[in-house]
Tab-separated table of N, CA, C and O in Angstrom:
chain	number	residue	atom	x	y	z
A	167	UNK	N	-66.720	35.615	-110.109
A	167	UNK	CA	-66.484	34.899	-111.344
A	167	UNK	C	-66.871	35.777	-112.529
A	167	UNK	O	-67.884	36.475	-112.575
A	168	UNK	N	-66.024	35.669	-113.400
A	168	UNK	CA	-66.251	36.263	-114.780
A	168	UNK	C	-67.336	36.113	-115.398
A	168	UNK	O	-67.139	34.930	-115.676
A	169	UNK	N	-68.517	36.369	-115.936
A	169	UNK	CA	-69.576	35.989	-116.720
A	169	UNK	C	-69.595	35.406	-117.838
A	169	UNK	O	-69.261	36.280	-118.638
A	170	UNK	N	-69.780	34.467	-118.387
A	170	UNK	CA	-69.890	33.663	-119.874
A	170	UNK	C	-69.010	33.078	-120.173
A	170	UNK	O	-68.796	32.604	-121.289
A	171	UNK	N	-68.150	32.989	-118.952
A	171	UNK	CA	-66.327	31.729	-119.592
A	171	UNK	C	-66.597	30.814	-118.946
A	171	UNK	O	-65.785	29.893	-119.035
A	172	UNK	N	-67.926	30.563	-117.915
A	172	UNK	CA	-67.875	28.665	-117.347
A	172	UNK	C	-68.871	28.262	-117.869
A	172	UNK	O	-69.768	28.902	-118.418
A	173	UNK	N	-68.694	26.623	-117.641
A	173	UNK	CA	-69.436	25.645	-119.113
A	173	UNK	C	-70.326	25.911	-117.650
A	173	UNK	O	-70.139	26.337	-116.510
A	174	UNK	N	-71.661	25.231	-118.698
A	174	UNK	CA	-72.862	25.282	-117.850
A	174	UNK	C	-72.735	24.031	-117.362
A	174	UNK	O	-72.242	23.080	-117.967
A	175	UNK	N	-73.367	24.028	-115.806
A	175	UNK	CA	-72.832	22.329	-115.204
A	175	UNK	C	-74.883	22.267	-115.209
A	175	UNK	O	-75.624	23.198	-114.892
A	176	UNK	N	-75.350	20.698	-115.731
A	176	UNK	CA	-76.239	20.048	-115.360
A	176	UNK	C	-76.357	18.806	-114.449
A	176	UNK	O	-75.416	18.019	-114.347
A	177	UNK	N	-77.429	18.652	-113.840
A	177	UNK	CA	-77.336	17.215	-113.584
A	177	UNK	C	-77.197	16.461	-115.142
A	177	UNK	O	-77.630	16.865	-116.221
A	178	UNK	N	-76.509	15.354	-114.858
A	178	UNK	CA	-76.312	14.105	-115.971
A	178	UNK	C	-76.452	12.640	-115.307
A	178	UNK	O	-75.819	12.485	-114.263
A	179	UNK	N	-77.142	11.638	-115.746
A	179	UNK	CA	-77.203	10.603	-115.498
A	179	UNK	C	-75.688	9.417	-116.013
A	179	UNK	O	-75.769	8.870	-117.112
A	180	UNK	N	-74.783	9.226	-115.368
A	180	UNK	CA	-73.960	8.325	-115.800
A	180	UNK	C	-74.225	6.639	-115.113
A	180	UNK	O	-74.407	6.168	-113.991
A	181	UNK	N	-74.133	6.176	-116.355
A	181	UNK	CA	-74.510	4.570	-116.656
A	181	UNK	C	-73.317	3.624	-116.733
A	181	UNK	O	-72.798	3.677	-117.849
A	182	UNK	N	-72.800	2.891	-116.012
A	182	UNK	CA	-71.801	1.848	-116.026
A	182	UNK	C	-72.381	0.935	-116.966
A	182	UNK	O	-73.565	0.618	-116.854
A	183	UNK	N	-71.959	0.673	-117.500
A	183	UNK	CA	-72.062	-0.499	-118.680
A	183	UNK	C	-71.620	-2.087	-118.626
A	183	UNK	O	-71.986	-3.058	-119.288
A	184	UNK	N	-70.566	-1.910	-117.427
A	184	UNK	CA	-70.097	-2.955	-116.792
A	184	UNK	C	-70.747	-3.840	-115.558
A	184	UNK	O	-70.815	-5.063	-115.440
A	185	UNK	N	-71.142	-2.925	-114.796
A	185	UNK	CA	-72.184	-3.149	-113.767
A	185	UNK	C	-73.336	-3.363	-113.835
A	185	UNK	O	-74.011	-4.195	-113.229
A	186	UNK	N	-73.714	-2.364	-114.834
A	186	UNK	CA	-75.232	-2.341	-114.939
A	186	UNK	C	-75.927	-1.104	-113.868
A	186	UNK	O	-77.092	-1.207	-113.486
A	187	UNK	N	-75.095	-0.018	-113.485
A	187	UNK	CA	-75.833	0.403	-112.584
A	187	UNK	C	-75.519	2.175	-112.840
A	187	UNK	O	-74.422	2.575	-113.229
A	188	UNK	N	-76.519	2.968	-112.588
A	188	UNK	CA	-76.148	4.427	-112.949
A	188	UNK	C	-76.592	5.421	-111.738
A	188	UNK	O	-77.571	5.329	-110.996
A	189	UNK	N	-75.777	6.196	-111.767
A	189	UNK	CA	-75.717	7.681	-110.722
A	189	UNK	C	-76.674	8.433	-111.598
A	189	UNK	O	-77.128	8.096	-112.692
A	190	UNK	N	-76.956	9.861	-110.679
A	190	UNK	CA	-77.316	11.386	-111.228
A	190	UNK	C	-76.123	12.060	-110.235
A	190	UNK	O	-76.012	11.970	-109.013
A	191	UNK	N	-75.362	12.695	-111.109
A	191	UNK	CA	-74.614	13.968	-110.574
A	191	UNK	C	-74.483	15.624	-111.468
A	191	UNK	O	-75.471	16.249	-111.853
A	192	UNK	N	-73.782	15.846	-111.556
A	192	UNK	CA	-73.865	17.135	-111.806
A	192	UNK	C	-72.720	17.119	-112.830
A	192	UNK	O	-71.664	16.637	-112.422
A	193	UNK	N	-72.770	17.694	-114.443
A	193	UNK	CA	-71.671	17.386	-115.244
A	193	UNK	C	-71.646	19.320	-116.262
A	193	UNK	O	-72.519	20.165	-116.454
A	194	UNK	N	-70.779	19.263	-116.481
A	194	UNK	CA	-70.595	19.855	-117.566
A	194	UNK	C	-70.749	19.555	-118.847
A	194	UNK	O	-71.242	20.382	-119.614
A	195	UNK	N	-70.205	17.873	-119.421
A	195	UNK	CA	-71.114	17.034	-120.323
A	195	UNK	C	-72.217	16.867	-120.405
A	195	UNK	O	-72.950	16.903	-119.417
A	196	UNK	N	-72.664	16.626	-121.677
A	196	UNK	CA	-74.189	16.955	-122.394
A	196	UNK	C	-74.442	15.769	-123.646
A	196	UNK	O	-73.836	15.798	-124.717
A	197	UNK	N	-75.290	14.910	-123.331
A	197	UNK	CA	-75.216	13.801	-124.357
A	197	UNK	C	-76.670	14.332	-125.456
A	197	UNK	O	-77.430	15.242	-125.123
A	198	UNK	N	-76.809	13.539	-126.770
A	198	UNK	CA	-78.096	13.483	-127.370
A	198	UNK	C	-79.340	12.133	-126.456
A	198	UNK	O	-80.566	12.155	-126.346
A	199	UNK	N	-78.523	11.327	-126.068
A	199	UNK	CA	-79.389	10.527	-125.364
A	199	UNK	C	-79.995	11.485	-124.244
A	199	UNK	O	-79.705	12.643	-123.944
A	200	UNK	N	-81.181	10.370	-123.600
A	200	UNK	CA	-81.683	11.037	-122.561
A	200	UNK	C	-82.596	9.537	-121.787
A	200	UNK	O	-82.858	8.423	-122.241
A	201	UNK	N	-82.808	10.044	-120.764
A	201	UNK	CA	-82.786	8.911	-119.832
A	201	UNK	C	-84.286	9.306	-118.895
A	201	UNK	O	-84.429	10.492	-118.602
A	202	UNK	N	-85.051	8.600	-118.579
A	202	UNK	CA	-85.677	9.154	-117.104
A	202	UNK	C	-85.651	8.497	-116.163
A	202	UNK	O	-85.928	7.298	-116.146
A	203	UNK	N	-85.273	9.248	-115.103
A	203	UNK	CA	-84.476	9.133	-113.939
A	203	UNK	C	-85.741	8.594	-112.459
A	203	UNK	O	-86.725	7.986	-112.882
A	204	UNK	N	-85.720	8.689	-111.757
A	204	UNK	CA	-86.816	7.683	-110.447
A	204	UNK	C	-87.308	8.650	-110.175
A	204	UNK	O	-88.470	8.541	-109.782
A	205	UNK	N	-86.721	10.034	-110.234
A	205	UNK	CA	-87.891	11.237	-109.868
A	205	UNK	C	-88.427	11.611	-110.476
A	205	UNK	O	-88.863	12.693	-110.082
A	206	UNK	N	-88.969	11.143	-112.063
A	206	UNK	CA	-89.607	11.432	-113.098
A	206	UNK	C	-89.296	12.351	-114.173
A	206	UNK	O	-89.984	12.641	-115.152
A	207	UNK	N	-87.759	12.901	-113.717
A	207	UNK	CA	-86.909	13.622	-114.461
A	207	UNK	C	-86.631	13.269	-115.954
A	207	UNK	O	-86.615	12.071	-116.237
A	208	UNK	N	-86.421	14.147	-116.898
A	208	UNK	CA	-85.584	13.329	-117.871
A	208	UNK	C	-84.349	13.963	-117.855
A	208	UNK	O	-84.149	15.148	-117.586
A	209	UNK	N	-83.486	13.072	-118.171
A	209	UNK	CA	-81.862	13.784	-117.768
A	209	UNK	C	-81.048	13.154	-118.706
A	209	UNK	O	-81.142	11.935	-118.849
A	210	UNK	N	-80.182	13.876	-119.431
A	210	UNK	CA	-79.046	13.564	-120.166
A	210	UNK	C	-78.337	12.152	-119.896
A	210	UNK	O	-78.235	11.862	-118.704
A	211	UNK	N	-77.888	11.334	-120.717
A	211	UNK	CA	-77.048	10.194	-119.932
A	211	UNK	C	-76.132	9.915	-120.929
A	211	UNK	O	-76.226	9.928	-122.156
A	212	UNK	N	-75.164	9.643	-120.113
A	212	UNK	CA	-73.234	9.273	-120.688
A	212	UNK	C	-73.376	7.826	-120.161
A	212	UNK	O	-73.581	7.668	-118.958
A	213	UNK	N	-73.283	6.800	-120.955
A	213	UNK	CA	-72.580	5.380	-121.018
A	213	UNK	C	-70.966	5.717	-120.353
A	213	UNK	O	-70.271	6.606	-120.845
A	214	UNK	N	-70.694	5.225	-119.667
A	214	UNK	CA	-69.053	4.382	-119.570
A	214	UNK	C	-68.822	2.921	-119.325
A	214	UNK	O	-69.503	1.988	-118.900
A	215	UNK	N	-67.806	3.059	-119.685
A	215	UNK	CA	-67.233	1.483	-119.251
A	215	UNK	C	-67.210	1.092	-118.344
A	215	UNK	O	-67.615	-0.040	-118.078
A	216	UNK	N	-66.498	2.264	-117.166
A	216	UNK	CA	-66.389	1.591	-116.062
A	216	UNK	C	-65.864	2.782	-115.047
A	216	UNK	O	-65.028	3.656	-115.276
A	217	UNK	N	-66.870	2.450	-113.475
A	217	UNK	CA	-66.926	3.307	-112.676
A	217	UNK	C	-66.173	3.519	-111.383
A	217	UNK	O	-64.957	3.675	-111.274
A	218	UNK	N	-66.576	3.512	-110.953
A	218	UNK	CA	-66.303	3.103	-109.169
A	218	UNK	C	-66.766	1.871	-108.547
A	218	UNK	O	-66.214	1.269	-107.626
A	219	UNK	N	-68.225	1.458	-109.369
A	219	UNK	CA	-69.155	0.137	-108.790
A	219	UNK	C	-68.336	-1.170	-109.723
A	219	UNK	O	-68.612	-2.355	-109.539
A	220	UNK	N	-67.258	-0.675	-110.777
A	220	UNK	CA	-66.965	-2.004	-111.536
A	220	UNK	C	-65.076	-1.508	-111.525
A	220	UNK	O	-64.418	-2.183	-112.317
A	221	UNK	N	-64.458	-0.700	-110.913
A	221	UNK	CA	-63.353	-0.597	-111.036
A	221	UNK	C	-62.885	-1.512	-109.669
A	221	UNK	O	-63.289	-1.624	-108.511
A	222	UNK	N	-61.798	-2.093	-110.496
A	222	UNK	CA	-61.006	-3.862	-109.205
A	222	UNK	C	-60.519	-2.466	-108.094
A	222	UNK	O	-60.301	-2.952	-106.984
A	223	UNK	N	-60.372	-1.452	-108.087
A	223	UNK	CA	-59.535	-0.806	-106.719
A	223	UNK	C	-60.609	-0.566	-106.203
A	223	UNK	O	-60.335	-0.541	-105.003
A	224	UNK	N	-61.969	-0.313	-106.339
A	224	UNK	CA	-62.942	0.240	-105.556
A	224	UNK	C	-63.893	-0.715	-105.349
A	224	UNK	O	-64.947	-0.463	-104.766
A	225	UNK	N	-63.507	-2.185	-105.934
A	225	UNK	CA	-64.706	-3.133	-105.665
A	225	UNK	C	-64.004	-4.190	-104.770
A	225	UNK	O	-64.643	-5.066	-104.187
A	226	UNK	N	-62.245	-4.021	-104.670
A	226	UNK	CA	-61.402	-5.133	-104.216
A	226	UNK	C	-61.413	-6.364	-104.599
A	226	UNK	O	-61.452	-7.267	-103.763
A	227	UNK	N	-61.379	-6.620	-105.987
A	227	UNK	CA	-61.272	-7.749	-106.738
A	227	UNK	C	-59.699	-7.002	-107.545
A	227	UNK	O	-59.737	-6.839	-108.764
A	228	UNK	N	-58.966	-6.772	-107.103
A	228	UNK	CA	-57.775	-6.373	-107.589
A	228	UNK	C	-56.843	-8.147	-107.646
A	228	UNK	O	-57.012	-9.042	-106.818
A	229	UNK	N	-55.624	-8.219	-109.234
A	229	UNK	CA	-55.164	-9.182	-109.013
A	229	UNK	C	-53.859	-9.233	-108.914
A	229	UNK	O	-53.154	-8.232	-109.049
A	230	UNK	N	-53.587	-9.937	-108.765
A	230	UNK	CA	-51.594	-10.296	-107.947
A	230	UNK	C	-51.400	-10.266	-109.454
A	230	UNK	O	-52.084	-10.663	-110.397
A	231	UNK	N	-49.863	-9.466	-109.311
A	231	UNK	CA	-49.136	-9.508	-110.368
A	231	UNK	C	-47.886	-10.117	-109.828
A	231	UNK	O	-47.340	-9.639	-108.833
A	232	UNK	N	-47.147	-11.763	-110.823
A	232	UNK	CA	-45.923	-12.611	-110.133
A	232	UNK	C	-45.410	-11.352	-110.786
A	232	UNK	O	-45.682	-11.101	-111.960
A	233	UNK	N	-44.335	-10.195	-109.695
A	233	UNK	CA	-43.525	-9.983	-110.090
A	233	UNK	C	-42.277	-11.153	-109.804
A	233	UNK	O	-41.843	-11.950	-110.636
A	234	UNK	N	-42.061	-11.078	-109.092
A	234	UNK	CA	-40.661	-12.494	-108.776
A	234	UNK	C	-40.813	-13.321	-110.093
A	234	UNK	O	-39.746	-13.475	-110.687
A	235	UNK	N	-41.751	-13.801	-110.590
A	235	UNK	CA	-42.137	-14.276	-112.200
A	235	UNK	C	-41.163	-13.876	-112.848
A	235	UNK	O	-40.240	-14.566	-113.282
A	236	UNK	N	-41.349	-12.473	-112.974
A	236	UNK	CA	-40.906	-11.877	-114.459
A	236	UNK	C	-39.703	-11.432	-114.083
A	236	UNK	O	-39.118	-10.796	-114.959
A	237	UNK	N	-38.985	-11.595	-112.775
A	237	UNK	CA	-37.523	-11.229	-113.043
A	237	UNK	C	-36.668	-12.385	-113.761
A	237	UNK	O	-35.873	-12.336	-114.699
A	238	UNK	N	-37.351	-13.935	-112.593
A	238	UNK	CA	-36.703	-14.900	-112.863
A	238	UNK	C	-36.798	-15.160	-114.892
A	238	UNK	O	-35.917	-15.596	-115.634
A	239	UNK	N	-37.651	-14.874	-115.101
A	239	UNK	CA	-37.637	-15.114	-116.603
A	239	UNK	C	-36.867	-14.423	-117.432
A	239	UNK	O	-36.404	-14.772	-118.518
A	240	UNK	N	-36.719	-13.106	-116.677
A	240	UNK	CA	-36.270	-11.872	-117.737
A	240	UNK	C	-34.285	-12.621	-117.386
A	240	UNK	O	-33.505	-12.839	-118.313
A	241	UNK	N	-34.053	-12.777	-116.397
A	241	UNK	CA	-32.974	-13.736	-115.783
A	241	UNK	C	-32.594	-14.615	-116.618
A	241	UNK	O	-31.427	-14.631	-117.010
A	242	UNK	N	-33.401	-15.399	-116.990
A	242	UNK	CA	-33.348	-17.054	-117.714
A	242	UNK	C	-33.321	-16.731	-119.309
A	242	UNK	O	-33.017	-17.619	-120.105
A	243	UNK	N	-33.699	-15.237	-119.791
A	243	UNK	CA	-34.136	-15.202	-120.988
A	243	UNK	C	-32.435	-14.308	-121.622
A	243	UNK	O	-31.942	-14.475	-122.737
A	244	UNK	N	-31.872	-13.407	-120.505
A	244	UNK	CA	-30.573	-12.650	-121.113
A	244	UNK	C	-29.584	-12.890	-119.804
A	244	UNK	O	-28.520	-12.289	-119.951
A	245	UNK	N	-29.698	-13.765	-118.322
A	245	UNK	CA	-28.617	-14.066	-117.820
A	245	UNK	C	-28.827	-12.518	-116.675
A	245	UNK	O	-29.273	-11.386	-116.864
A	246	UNK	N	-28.303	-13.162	-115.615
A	246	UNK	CA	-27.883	-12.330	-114.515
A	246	UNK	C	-26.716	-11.530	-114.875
A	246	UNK	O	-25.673	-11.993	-115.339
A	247	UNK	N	-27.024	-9.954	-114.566
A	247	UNK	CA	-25.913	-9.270	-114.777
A	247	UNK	C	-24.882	-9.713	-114.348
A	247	UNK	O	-24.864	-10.861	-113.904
A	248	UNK	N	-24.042	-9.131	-114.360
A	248	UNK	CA	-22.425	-9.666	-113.436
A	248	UNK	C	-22.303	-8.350	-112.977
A	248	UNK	O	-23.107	-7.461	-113.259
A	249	UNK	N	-21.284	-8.206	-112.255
A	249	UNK	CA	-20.635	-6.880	-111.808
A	249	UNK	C	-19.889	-6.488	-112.364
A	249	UNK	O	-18.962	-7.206	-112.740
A	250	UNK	N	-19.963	-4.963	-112.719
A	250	UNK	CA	-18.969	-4.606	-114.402
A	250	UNK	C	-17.460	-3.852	-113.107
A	250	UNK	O	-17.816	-3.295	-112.068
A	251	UNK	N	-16.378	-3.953	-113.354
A	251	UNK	CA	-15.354	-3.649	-113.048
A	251	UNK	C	-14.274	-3.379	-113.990
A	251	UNK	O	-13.163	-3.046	-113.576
């Protein structure tokens, strides 16, 4: 590797905001906040919205979308094509 062209990677504490619940991993991001961590660390921390512990694909609270709904409406609202000849 080239010397002085990669960002420096730290541990960073990221905080779900949705959940309520936060990791330590390893970031290239760098906040002014700072956090201390269960090993008595103090460590940088990034707020998000939303993670893996609060995203519907990774928690399986995912919801049905009526498609059949929205044809019949889109149907009712400009009419079934016809067949152009």
């Amino acid at each position: 590797m080239k010397p002085r062209i990669h960002p420096v990677s730290r541990p960073v504490v990221y905080r779900d905001r949705a959940a309520g619940t936060a990791f330590l991993t390893r970031s290239t991001a760098d906040s002014a906040k700072h956090v201390e961590w269960e090993d008595g660390n103090t460590y940088p921390v990034i707020d998000v919205e939303i993670s893996s512990e609060s995203h519907p694909f990774y928690t399986g609270a995912t919801r049905v979308v009526d498609t059949a709904g929205r044809v019949e409406r889109f149907e009712r609202r400009y009419g079934k094509r016809g067949s152009q000849g």
